[in-house]
Short mmCIF file of N, CA and C in Angstrom, two decimals:
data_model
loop_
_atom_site.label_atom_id
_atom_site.label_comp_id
_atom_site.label_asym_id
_atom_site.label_seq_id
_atom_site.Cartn_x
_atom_site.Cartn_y
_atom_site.Cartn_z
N UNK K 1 26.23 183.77 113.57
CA UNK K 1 27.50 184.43 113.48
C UNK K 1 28.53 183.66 114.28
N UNK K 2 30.01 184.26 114.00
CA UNK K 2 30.65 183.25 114.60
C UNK K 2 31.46 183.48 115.94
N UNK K 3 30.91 184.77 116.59
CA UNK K 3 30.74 185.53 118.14
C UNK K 3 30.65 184.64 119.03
N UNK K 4 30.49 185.56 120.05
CA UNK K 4 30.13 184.93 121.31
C UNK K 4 29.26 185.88 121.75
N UNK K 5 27.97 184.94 122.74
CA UNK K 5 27.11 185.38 122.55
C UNK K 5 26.82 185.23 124.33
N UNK K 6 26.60 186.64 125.01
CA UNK K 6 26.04 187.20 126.42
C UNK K 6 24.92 187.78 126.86
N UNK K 7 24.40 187.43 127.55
CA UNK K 7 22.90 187.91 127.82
C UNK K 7 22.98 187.82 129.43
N UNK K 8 22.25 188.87 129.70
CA UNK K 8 21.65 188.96 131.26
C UNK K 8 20.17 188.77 131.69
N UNK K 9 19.80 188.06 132.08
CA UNK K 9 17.76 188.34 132.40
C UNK K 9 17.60 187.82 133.61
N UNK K 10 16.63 188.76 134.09
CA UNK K 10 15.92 188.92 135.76
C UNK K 10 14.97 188.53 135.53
N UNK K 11 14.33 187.68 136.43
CA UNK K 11 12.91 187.89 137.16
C UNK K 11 12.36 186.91 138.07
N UNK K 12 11.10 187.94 138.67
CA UNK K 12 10.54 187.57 139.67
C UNK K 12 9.13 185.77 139.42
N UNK K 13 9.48 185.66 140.22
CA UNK K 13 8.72 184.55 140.55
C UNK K 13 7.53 184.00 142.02
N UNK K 14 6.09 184.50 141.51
CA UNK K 14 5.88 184.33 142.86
C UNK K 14 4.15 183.16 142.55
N UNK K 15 3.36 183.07 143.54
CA UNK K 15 2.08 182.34 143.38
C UNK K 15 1.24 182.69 143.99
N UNK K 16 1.61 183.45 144.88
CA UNK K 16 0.35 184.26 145.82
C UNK K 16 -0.10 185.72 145.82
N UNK K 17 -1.14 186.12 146.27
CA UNK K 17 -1.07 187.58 146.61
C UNK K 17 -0.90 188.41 147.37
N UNK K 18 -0.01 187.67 148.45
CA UNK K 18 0.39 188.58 149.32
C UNK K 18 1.89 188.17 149.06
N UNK K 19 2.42 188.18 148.19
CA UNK K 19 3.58 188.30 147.32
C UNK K 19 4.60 188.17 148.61
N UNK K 20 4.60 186.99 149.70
CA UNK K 20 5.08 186.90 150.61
C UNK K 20 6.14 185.11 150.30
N UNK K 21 6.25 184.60 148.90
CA UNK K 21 6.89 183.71 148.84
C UNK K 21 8.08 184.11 147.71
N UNK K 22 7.86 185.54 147.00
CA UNK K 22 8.40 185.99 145.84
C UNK K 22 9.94 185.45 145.72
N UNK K 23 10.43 185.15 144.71
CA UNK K 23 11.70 185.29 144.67
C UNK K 23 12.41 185.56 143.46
N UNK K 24 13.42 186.26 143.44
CA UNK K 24 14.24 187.53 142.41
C UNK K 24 15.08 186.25 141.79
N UNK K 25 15.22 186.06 140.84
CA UNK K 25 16.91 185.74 139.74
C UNK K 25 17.29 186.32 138.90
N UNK K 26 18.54 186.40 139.40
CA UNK K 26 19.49 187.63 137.88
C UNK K 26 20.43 186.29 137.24
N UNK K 27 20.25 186.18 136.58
CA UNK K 27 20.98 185.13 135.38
C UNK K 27 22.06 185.85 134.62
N UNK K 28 22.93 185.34 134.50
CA UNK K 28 24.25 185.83 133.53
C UNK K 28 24.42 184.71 132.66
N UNK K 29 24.84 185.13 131.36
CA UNK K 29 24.83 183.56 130.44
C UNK K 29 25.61 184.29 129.30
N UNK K 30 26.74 183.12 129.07
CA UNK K 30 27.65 183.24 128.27
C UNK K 30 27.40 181.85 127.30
N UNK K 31 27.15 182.08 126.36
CA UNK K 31 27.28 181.43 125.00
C UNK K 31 26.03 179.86 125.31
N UNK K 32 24.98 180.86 125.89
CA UNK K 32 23.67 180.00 125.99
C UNK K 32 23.65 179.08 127.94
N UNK K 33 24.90 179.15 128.11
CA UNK K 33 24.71 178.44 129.56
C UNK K 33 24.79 179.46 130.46
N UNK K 34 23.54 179.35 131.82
CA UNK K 34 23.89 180.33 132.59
C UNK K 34 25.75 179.41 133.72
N UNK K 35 26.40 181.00 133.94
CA UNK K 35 27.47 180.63 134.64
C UNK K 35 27.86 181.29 135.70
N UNK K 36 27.07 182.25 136.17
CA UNK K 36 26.55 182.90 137.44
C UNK K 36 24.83 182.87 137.71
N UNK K 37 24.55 183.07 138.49
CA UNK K 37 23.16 183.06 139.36
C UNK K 37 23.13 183.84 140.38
N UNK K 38 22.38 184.78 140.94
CA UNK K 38 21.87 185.47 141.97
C UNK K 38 20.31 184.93 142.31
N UNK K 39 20.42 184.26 143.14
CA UNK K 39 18.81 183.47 143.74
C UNK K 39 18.47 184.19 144.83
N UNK K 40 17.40 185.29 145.26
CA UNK K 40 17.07 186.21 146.75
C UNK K 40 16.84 184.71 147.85
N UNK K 41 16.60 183.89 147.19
CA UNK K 41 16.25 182.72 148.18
C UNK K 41 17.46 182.62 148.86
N UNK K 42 18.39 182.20 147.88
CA UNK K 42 19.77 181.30 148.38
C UNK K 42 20.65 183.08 149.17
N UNK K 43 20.77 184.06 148.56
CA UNK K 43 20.88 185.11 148.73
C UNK K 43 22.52 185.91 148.59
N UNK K 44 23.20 185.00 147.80
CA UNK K 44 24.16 184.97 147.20
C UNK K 44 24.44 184.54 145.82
N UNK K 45 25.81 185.23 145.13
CA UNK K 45 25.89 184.39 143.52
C UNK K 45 25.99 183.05 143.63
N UNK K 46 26.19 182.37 143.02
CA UNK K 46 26.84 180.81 143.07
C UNK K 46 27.10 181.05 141.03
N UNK K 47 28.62 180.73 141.06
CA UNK K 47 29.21 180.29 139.95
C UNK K 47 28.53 178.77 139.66
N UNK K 48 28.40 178.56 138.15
CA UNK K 48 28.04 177.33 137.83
C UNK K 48 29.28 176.77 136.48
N UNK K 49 30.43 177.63 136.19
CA UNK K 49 31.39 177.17 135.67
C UNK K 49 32.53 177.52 136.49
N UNK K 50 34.07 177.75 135.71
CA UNK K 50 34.93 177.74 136.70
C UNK K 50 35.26 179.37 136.99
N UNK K 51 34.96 179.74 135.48
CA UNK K 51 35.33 181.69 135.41
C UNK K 51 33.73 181.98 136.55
N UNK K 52 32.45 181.01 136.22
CA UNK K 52 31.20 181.88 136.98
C UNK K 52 31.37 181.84 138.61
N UNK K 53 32.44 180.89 138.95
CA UNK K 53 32.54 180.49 140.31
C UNK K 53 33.64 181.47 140.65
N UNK K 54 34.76 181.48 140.19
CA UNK K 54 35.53 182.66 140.56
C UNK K 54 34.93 183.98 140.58
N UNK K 55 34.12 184.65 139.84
CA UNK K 55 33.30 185.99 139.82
C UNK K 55 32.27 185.97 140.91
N UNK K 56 31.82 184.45 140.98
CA UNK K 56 31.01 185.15 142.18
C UNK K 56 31.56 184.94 143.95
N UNK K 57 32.19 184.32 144.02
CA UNK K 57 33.46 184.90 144.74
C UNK K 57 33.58 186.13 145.02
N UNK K 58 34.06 186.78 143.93
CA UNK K 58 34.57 188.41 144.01
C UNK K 58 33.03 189.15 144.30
N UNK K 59 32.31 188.69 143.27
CA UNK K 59 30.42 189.21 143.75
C UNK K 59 30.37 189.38 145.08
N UNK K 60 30.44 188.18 145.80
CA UNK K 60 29.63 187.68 146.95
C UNK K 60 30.49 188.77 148.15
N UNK K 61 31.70 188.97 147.88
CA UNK K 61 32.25 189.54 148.81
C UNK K 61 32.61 191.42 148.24
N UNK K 62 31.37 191.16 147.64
CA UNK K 62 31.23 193.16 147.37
C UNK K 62 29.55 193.11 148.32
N UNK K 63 30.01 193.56 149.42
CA UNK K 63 28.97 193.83 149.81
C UNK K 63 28.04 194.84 149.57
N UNK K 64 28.54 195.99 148.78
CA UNK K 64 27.64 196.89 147.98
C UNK K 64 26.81 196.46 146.96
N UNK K 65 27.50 195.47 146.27
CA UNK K 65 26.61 194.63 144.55
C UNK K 65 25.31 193.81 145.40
N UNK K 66 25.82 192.95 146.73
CA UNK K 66 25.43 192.17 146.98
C UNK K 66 24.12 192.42 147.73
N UNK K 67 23.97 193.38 148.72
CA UNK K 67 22.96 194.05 148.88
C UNK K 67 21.67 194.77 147.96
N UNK K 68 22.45 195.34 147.34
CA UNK K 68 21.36 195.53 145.82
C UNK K 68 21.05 194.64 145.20
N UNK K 69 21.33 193.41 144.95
CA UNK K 69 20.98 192.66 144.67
C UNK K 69 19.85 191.98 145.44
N UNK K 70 20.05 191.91 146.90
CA UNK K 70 18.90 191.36 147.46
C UNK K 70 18.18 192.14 147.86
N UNK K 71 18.12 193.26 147.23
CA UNK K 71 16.70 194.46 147.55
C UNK K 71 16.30 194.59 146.48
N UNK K 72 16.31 193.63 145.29
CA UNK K 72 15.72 194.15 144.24
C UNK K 72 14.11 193.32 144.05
N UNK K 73 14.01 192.43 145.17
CA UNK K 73 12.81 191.35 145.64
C UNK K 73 11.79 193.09 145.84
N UNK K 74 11.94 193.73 147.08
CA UNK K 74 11.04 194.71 147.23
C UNK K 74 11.05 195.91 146.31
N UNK K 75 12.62 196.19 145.86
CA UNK K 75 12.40 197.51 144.81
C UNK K 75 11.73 197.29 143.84
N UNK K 76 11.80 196.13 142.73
CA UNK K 76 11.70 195.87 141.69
C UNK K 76 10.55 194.81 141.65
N UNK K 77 10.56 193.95 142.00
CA UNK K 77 9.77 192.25 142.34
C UNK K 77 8.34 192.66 142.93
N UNK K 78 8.29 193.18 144.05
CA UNK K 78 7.26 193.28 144.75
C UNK K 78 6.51 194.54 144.03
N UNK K 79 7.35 196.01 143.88
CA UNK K 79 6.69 197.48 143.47
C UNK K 79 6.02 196.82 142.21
N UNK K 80 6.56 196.06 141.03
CA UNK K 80 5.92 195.98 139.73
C UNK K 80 4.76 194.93 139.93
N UNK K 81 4.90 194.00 141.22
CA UNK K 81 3.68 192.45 140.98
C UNK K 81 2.72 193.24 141.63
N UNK K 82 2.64 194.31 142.34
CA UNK K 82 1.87 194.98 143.50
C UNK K 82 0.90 196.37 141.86
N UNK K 83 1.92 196.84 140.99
CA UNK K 83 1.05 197.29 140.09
C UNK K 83 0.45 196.32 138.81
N UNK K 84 1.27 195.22 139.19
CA UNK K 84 -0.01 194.00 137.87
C UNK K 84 -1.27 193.80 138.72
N UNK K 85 -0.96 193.36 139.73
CA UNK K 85 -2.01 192.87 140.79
C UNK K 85 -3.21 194.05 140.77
N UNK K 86 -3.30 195.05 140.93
CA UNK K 86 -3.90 195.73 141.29
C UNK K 86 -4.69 196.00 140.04
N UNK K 87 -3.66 195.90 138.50
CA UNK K 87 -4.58 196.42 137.16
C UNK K 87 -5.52 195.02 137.12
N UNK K 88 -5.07 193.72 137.22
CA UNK K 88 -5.70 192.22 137.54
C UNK K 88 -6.86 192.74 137.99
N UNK K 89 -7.00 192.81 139.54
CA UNK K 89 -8.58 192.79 140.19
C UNK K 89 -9.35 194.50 139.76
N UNK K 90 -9.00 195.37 139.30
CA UNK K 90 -9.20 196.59 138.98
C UNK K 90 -10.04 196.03 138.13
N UNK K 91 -9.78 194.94 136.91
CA UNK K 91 -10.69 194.57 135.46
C UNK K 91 -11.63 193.61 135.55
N UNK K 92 -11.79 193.23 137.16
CA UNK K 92 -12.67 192.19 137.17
C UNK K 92 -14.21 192.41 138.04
#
């Protein structure tokens, strides 16, 4: 079609089991390139165009977005690898 095309996708990334290296990305992507990033590592947005760099700017200095954002390593990241993990050695 001849749109424009936006997508958002998260996720966690880890290698151990004590899920003590984990780390969260929220990706924003406009017309196939991401142009914001949320990395729990780095622990801020970082724009990767000129509109993704101005937004995260405004991101970085909402300290309400920005906090939820870096609690989503234990809300989300850790609560769901902590119930794979467990169905994992449960079947073995």
């Amino acid at each position: 079609a001849n749109g424009y095309y936006y997508s958002m996708w998260s996720k966690c990334i880890w290698s151990s089991h004590d899920l003590s290296d984990m780390v969260y990305i929220d990706n924003y992507i406009f017309n196939k390139d991401v142009h914001i990033q949320f990395n729990s590592t780095v622990g801020k947005y970082v724009g990767y165009t000129e509109h993704g760099v101005y937004n995260a700017q405004l991101w970085n200095n909402n300290t309400g977005q920005l906090e939820g954002e870096r609690a989503q390593v234990e809300t989300y990241c850790k609560y769901n690898a902590e119930i794979d993990q467990s169905t994992i050695t449960g079947k073995s």
